[in-house]
Amino acid sequence: MTDNRKEIGSYEFMEFFMSRAAHVVSMDTNGKINVMALLWKTIGELWMLPVITIAVSPSRYTFKLLTEGVQEFTINIPSSKIADTINITGSLSGRDIDKFKETGLETIEGKRTKVPTLKDCILTYECKIVHSCKSGSMASHHLFFGQILTAYASNEIIK
Ligand SMILES: Cc1cc2nc3c(=O)[nH]c(=O)nc-3n(C[C@H](O)[C@H](O)[C@H](O)COP(=O)(O)O)c2cc1C
């Protein structure tokens, strides 16, 4: 157990995953990290793997890190304590500022990923990118398919 959370199966507590904005954390090859608000995401099984798929516009700095940086990301569903930070991570770019300094968001080292996870989240997933593609005619976003390497739920929702 770390920071008031426990490892869970990939598909537990999915009701807290659906329809909630997440923070996606990504990293460049020098270890610089960024955090971005993300709503377009799915979870399920693909290619016999537990997978989270995220839709990221090529205009985002996060897109650059996902395509040119470490081939991993973490998905973090904020608790009410840090819910406000979504407004900042979803409106400012890591190209221009350090959003960790701006928000005060704190990280916890990944157990199976180089990319860290975030403190004060109800659900967290460490993912390795196994595939990416354009999303087609629906939007200009690209889809990144992340194999879930491990997942955590906070004691707040496990109870
Ligand atoms: C609630 C919310 C949800 C968002 N969801 C997405 C999303 O699913 N995909 C995306 O590409 N951008 C999404 N955005 C926009 C990015 O978070 C925003 O453009 C951000 O500033 C990009 O940061 P970056 O340049 O540091 O990557 C969302 C913004 C908000 C406020």
PDB file of C-alpha atoms and ligand atoms in Angstrom:
ATOM      1  CA  MET A   1       0.000   0.000   0.000  1.00  0.00           C
ATOM      2  CA  THR A   2       1.296   3.477  -0.882  1.00  0.00           C
ATOM      3  CA  ASP A   3      -0.300   6.805  -0.109  1.00  0.00           C
ATOM      4  CA  ASN A   4      -3.653   5.510   1.006  1.00  0.00           C
ATOM      5  CA  ARG A   5      -4.234   3.317  -2.060  1.00  0.00           C
ATOM      6  CA  LYS A   6      -4.237  -0.382  -2.953  1.00  0.00           C
ATOM      7  CA  GLU A   7      -3.531  -2.292  -6.163  1.00  0.00           C
ATOM      8  CA  ILE A   8      -6.726  -3.510  -7.821  1.00  0.00           C
ATOM      9  CA  GLY A   9      -7.724  -5.470 -10.936  1.00  0.00           C
ATOM     10  CA  SER A  10      -7.877  -3.466 -14.187  1.00  0.00           C
ATOM     11  CA  TYR A  11     -11.665  -3.453 -14.377  1.00  0.00           C
ATOM     12  CA  GLU A  12     -12.612  -2.761 -10.759  1.00  0.00           C
ATOM     13  CA  PHE A  13     -14.481   0.429  -9.808  1.00  0.00           C
ATOM     14  CA  MET A  14     -15.103   1.242 -13.487  1.00  0.00           C
ATOM     15  CA  GLU A  15     -18.050   3.434 -12.527  1.00  0.00           C
ATOM     16  CA  PHE A  16     -15.483   5.911 -11.197  1.00  0.00           C
ATOM     17  CA  PHE A  17     -13.497   5.742 -14.460  1.00  0.00           C
ATOM     18  CA  MET A  18     -16.373   6.434 -16.835  1.00  0.00           C
ATOM     19  CA  SER A  19     -17.453  10.000 -17.575  1.00  0.00           C
ATOM     20  CA  ARG A  20     -14.938  11.626 -15.244  1.00  0.00           C
ATOM     21  CA  ALA A  21     -12.111  13.865 -16.339  1.00  0.00           C
ATOM     22  CA  ALA A  22      -8.660  12.399 -15.749  1.00  0.00           C
ATOM     23  CA  HIS A  23      -5.140  13.750 -15.521  1.00  0.00           C
ATOM     24  CA  VAL A  24      -2.871  12.020 -18.039  1.00  0.00           C
ATOM     25  CA  VAL A  25       0.816  12.163 -17.171  1.00  0.00           C
ATOM     26  CA  SER A  26       3.471  11.720 -19.889  1.00  0.00           C
ATOM     27  CA  MET A  27       7.267  12.073 -20.039  1.00  0.00           C
ATOM     28  CA  ASP A  28       9.935  13.082 -22.541  1.00  0.00           C
ATOM     29  CA  THR A  29      13.123  11.050 -23.062  1.00  0.00           C
ATOM     30  CA  ASN A  30      15.008  13.313 -20.603  1.00  0.00           C
ATOM     31  CA  GLY A  31      12.540  12.553 -17.815  1.00  0.00           C
ATOM     32  CA  LYS A  32      10.596  15.838 -17.995  1.00  0.00           C
ATOM     33  CA  ILE A  33       6.944  15.191 -17.139  1.00  0.00           C
ATOM     34  CA  ASN A  34       3.703  16.912 -18.106  1.00  0.00           C
ATOM     35  CA  VAL A  35       0.086  16.611 -16.983  1.00  0.00           C
ATOM     36  CA  MET A  36      -3.043  17.240 -19.098  1.00  0.00           C
ATOM     37  CA  ALA A  37      -6.800  17.046 -18.458  1.00  0.00           C
ATOM     38  CA  LEU A  38      -8.429  14.286 -20.504  1.00  0.00           C
ATOM     39  CA  LEU A  39     -12.059  13.272 -20.873  1.00  0.00           C
ATOM     40  CA  TRP A  40     -12.021  11.067 -23.987  1.00  0.00           C
ATOM     41  CA  LYS A  41     -10.966   7.662 -22.794  1.00  0.00           C
ATOM     42  CA  THR A  42     -12.206   4.082 -22.797  1.00  0.00           C
ATOM     43  CA  ILE A  43     -11.268   0.949 -20.880  1.00  0.00           C
ATOM     44  CA  GLY A  44     -11.669  -2.646 -21.985  1.00  0.00           C
ATOM     45  CA  GLU A  45     -10.033  -5.667 -23.524  1.00  0.00           C
ATOM     46  CA  LEU A  46      -8.155  -5.538 -26.844  1.00  0.00           C
ATOM     47  CA  TRP A  47      -5.772  -8.130 -28.290  1.00  0.00           C
ATOM     48  CA  MET A  48      -6.284 -10.219 -25.117  1.00  0.00           C
ATOM     49  CA  LEU A  49      -4.927  -7.297 -23.037  1.00  0.00           C
ATOM     50  CA  PRO A  50      -6.530  -4.897 -20.545  1.00  0.00           C
ATOM     51  CA  VAL A  51      -6.278  -1.568 -22.388  1.00  0.00           C
ATOM     52  CA  ILE A  52      -7.065   2.109 -21.800  1.00  0.00           C
ATOM     53  CA  THR A  53      -7.483   4.059 -25.031  1.00  0.00           C
ATOM     54  CA  ILE A  54      -7.050   7.841 -24.915  1.00  0.00           C
ATOM     55  CA  ALA A  55      -7.840  10.426 -27.616  1.00  0.00           C
ATOM     56  CA  VAL A  56      -5.265  13.227 -27.763  1.00  0.00           C
ATOM     57  CA  SER A  57      -5.189  16.078 -30.259  1.00  0.00           C
ATOM     58  CA  PRO A  58      -1.918  16.580 -32.177  1.00  0.00           C
ATOM     59  CA  SER A  59      -1.954  20.212 -30.982  1.00  0.00           C
ATOM     60  CA  ARG A  60      -1.273  19.141 -27.365  1.00  0.00           C
ATOM     61  CA  TYR A  61       2.229  19.066 -25.888  1.00  0.00           C
ATOM     62  CA  THR A  62       1.112  15.728 -24.438  1.00  0.00           C
ATOM     63  CA  PHE A  63       0.804  14.415 -28.011  1.00  0.00           C
ATOM     64  CA  LYS A  64       4.480  15.242 -28.615  1.00  0.00           C
ATOM     65  CA  LEU A  65       5.493  13.410 -25.428  1.00  0.00           C
ATOM     66  CA  LEU A  66       3.345  10.365 -26.248  1.00  0.00           C
ATOM     67  CA  THR A  67       4.760  10.115 -29.781  1.00  0.00           C
ATOM     68  CA  GLU A  68       8.406  11.130 -29.187  1.00  0.00           C
ATOM     69  CA  GLY A  69       8.894  10.495 -25.462  1.00  0.00           C
ATOM     70  CA  VAL A  70       8.674   7.520 -23.128  1.00  0.00           C
ATOM     71  CA  GLN A  71       6.138   5.060 -24.536  1.00  0.00           C
ATOM     72  CA  GLU A  72       4.003   5.077 -21.396  1.00  0.00           C
ATOM     73  CA  PHE A  73       1.356   7.185 -19.687  1.00  0.00           C
ATOM     74  CA  THR A  74      -0.525   7.170 -16.422  1.00  0.00           C
ATOM     75  CA  ILE A  75      -4.214   7.927 -16.010  1.00  0.00           C
ATOM     76  CA  ASN A  76      -5.262   9.499 -12.730  1.00  0.00           C
ATOM     77  CA  ILE A  77      -8.863  10.200 -11.711  1.00  0.00           C
ATOM     78  CA  PRO A  78      -8.727  13.062  -9.178  1.00  0.00           C
ATOM     79  CA  SER A  79     -10.364  12.958  -5.764  1.00  0.00           C
ATOM     80  CA  SER A  80     -12.447  15.964  -4.744  1.00  0.00           C
ATOM     81  CA  LYS A  81      -9.339  17.321  -2.958  1.00  0.00           C
ATOM     82  CA  ILE A  82      -7.590  18.085  -6.284  1.00  0.00           C
ATOM     83  CA  ALA A  83     -10.589  18.241  -8.650  1.00  0.00           C
ATOM     84  CA  ASP A  84     -10.034  21.969  -9.311  1.00  0.00           C
ATOM     85  CA  THR A  85      -6.635  21.313 -10.870  1.00  0.00           C
ATOM     86  CA  ILE A  86      -8.373  19.967 -14.005  1.00  0.00           C
ATOM     87  CA  ASN A  87      -9.142  23.583 -14.962  1.00  0.00           C
ATOM     88  CA  ILE A  88      -5.426  24.370 -15.034  1.00  0.00           C
ATOM     89  CA  THR A  89      -4.126  21.149 -16.625  1.00  0.00           C
ATOM     90  CA  GLY A  90      -6.886  21.468 -19.236  1.00  0.00           C
ATOM     91  CA  SER A  91      -6.279  25.070 -20.226  1.00  0.00           C
ATOM     92  CA  LEU A  92      -2.514  25.675 -20.019  1.00  0.00           C
ATOM     93  CA  SER A  93       0.208  23.898 -21.968  1.00  0.00           C
ATOM     94  CA  GLY A  94       3.301  22.161 -20.637  1.00  0.00           C
ATOM     95  CA  ARG A  95       5.098  23.762 -23.581  1.00  0.00           C
ATOM     96  CA  ASP A  96       4.846  27.099 -21.770  1.00  0.00           C
ATOM     97  CA  ILE A  97       4.740  26.319 -18.058  1.00  0.00           C
ATOM     98  CA  ASP A  98       5.415  23.615 -15.465  1.00  0.00           C
ATOM     99  CA  LYS A  99       1.870  22.540 -14.553  1.00  0.00           C
ATOM    100  CA  PHE A 100       3.107  20.653 -11.495  1.00  0.00           C
ATOM    101  CA  LYS A 101       4.454  23.896 -10.024  1.00  0.00           C
ATOM    102  CA  GLU A 102       1.328  25.769 -11.121  1.00  0.00           C
ATOM    103  CA  THR A 103      -1.124  23.273  -9.552  1.00  0.00           C
ATOM    104  CA  GLY A 104       0.900  21.860  -6.675  1.00  0.00           C
ATOM    105  CA  LEU A 105       0.059  18.348  -7.921  1.00  0.00           C
ATOM    106  CA  GLU A 106       2.315  15.758  -6.286  1.00  0.00           C
ATOM    107  CA  THR A 107       3.626  12.578  -7.897  1.00  0.00           C
ATOM    108  CA  ILE A 108       4.183   9.019  -6.683  1.00  0.00           C
ATOM    109  CA  GLU A 109       6.791   6.919  -8.494  1.00  0.00           C
ATOM    110  CA  GLY A 110       5.312   4.399 -10.925  1.00  0.00           C
ATOM    111  CA  LYS A 111       5.691   0.786  -9.847  1.00  0.00           C
ATOM    112  CA  ARG A 112       5.784  -0.591 -13.403  1.00  0.00           C
ATOM    113  CA  THR A 113       6.255   2.620 -15.433  1.00  0.00           C
ATOM    114  CA  LYS A 114       8.953   5.311 -15.522  1.00  0.00           C
ATOM    115  CA  VAL A 115       6.120   7.831 -15.794  1.00  0.00           C
ATOM    116  CA  PRO A 116       4.876   8.718 -12.286  1.00  0.00           C
ATOM    117  CA  THR A 117       1.321   8.601 -10.996  1.00  0.00           C
ATOM    118  CA  LEU A 118      -0.433  11.339  -9.005  1.00  0.00           C
ATOM    119  CA  LYS A 119      -1.256  11.612  -5.320  1.00  0.00           C
ATOM    120  CA  ASP A 120      -4.827  12.257  -4.149  1.00  0.00           C
ATOM    121  CA  CYS A 121      -6.564  10.261  -6.905  1.00  0.00           C
ATOM    122  CA  ILE A 122      -9.397   7.789  -6.474  1.00  0.00           C
ATOM    123  CA  LEU A 123      -8.239   5.626  -9.408  1.00  0.00           C
ATOM    124  CA  THR A 124      -4.838   5.369 -11.090  1.00  0.00           C
ATOM    125  CA  TYR A 125      -3.508   3.261 -13.978  1.00  0.00           C
ATOM    126  CA  GLU A 126       0.051   2.705 -15.196  1.00  0.00           C
ATOM    127  CA  CYS A 127      -0.002   2.038 -18.956  1.00  0.00           C
ATOM    128  CA  LYS A 128       2.458   1.061 -21.683  1.00  0.00           C
ATOM    129  CA  ILE A 129       1.637   2.262 -25.213  1.00  0.00           C
ATOM    130  CA  VAL A 130       1.136  -0.774 -27.437  1.00  0.00           C
ATOM    131  CA  HIS A 131      -0.414   0.947 -30.472  1.00  0.00           C
ATOM    132  CA  SER A 132      -1.528   4.340 -31.800  1.00  0.00           C
ATOM    133  CA  CYS A 133      -3.468   5.561 -34.823  1.00  0.00           C
ATOM    134  CA  LYS A 134      -5.497   8.464 -36.172  1.00  0.00           C
ATOM    135  CA  SER A 135      -9.069   8.490 -34.913  1.00  0.00           C
ATOM    136  CA  GLY A 136     -10.494   8.844 -38.416  1.00  0.00           C
ATOM    137  CA  SER A 137     -13.363  11.120 -39.407  1.00  0.00           C
ATOM    138  CA  MET A 138     -14.728  11.589 -35.863  1.00  0.00           C
ATOM    139  CA  ALA A 139     -12.041  14.085 -34.758  1.00  0.00           C
ATOM    140  CA  SER A 140      -8.482  15.181 -35.434  1.00  0.00           C
ATOM    141  CA  HIS A 141      -7.404  13.364 -32.269  1.00  0.00           C
ATOM    142  CA  HIS A 142      -5.089  10.373 -32.306  1.00  0.00           C
ATOM    143  CA  LEU A 143      -5.836   7.261 -30.285  1.00  0.00           C
ATOM    144  CA  PHE A 144      -3.182   5.864 -27.978  1.00  0.00           C
ATOM    145  CA  PHE A 145      -3.753   2.332 -26.710  1.00  0.00           C
ATOM    146  CA  GLY A 146      -2.133   1.713 -23.322  1.00  0.00           C
ATOM    147  CA  GLN A 147      -1.825  -1.757 -21.863  1.00  0.00           C
ATOM    148  CA  ILE A 148      -2.722  -1.495 -18.177  1.00  0.00           C
ATOM    149  CA  LEU A 149       0.299  -2.740 -16.229  1.00  0.00           C
ATOM    150  CA  THR A 150      -1.214  -2.052 -12.847  1.00  0.00           C
ATOM    151  CA  ALA A 151      -4.110  -0.116 -11.337  1.00  0.00           C
ATOM    152  CA  TYR A 152      -4.843   1.390  -7.921  1.00  0.00           C
ATOM    153  CA  ALA A 153      -7.919   2.557  -6.033  1.00  0.00           C
ATOM    154  CA  SER A 154      -7.863   4.858  -3.016  1.00  0.00           C
ATOM    155  CA  ASN A 155      -9.125   3.611   0.324  1.00  0.00           C
ATOM    156  CA  GLU A 156     -11.796   6.311  -0.026  1.00  0.00           C
ATOM    157  CA  ILE A 157     -13.613   4.251  -2.703  1.00  0.00           C
ATOM    158  CA  ILE A 158     -12.574   0.756  -1.539  1.00  0.00           C
ATOM    159  CA  LYS A 159     -14.023   1.397   1.965  1.00  0.00           C
TER     160      LYS A 159
HETATM  161  C1  LIG B   1     -12.305  18.731 -18.782  1.00  0.00           C
HETATM  162  C2  LIG B   1     -11.348  18.706 -19.957  1.00  0.00           C
HETATM  163  C3  LIG B   1     -11.239  17.569 -20.721  1.00  0.00           C
HETATM  164  C4  LIG B   1     -10.338  17.507 -21.813  1.00  0.00           C
HETATM  165  N1  LIG B   1     -10.235  16.369 -22.554  1.00  0.00           N
HETATM  166  C5  LIG B   1      -9.337  16.303 -23.580  1.00  0.00           C
HETATM  167  C6  LIG B   1      -9.195  15.092 -24.324  1.00  0.00           C
HETATM  168  O1  LIG B   1      -9.849  14.072 -24.074  1.00  0.00           O
HETATM  169  N2  LIG B   1      -8.283  15.090 -25.324  1.00  0.00           N
HETATM  170  C7  LIG B   1      -7.521  16.190 -25.657  1.00  0.00           C
HETATM  171  O2  LIG B   1      -6.694  16.120 -26.585  1.00  0.00           O
HETATM  172  N3  LIG B   1      -7.662  17.347 -24.962  1.00  0.00           N
HETATM  173  C8  LIG B   1      -8.523  17.423 -23.937  1.00  0.00           C
HETATM  174  N4  LIG B   1      -8.670  18.586 -23.216  1.00  0.00           N
HETATM  175  C9  LIG B   1      -7.848  19.765 -23.578  1.00  0.00           C
HETATM  176  C10 LIG B   1      -6.412  19.693 -23.010  1.00  0.00           C
HETATM  177  O3  LIG B   1      -6.408  19.246 -21.673  1.00  0.00           O
HETATM  178  C11 LIG B   1      -5.761  21.106 -23.095  1.00  0.00           C
HETATM  179  O4  LIG B   1      -5.681  21.515 -24.448  1.00  0.00           O
HETATM  180  C12 LIG B   1      -4.397  21.183 -22.408  1.00  0.00           C
HETATM  181  O5  LIG B   1      -4.091  22.548 -22.180  1.00  0.00           O
HETATM  182  C13 LIG B   1      -3.291  20.542 -23.211  1.00  0.00           C
HETATM  183  O6  LIG B   1      -2.126  20.518 -22.422  1.00  0.00           O
HETATM  184  P1  LIG B   1      -0.674  20.186 -22.974  1.00  0.00           P
HETATM  185  O7  LIG B   1      -0.408  21.107 -24.141  1.00  0.00           O
HETATM  186  O8  LIG B   1       0.221  20.452 -21.802  1.00  0.00           O
HETATM  187  O9  LIG B   1      -0.671  18.747 -23.385  1.00  0.00           O
HETATM  188  C14 LIG B   1      -9.552  18.668 -22.143  1.00  0.00           C
HETATM  189  C15 LIG B   1      -9.673  19.829 -21.358  1.00  0.00           C
HETATM  190  C16 LIG B   1     -10.571  19.871 -20.284  1.00  0.00           C
HETATM  191  C17 LIG B   1     -10.682  21.126 -19.448  1.00  0.00           C
END
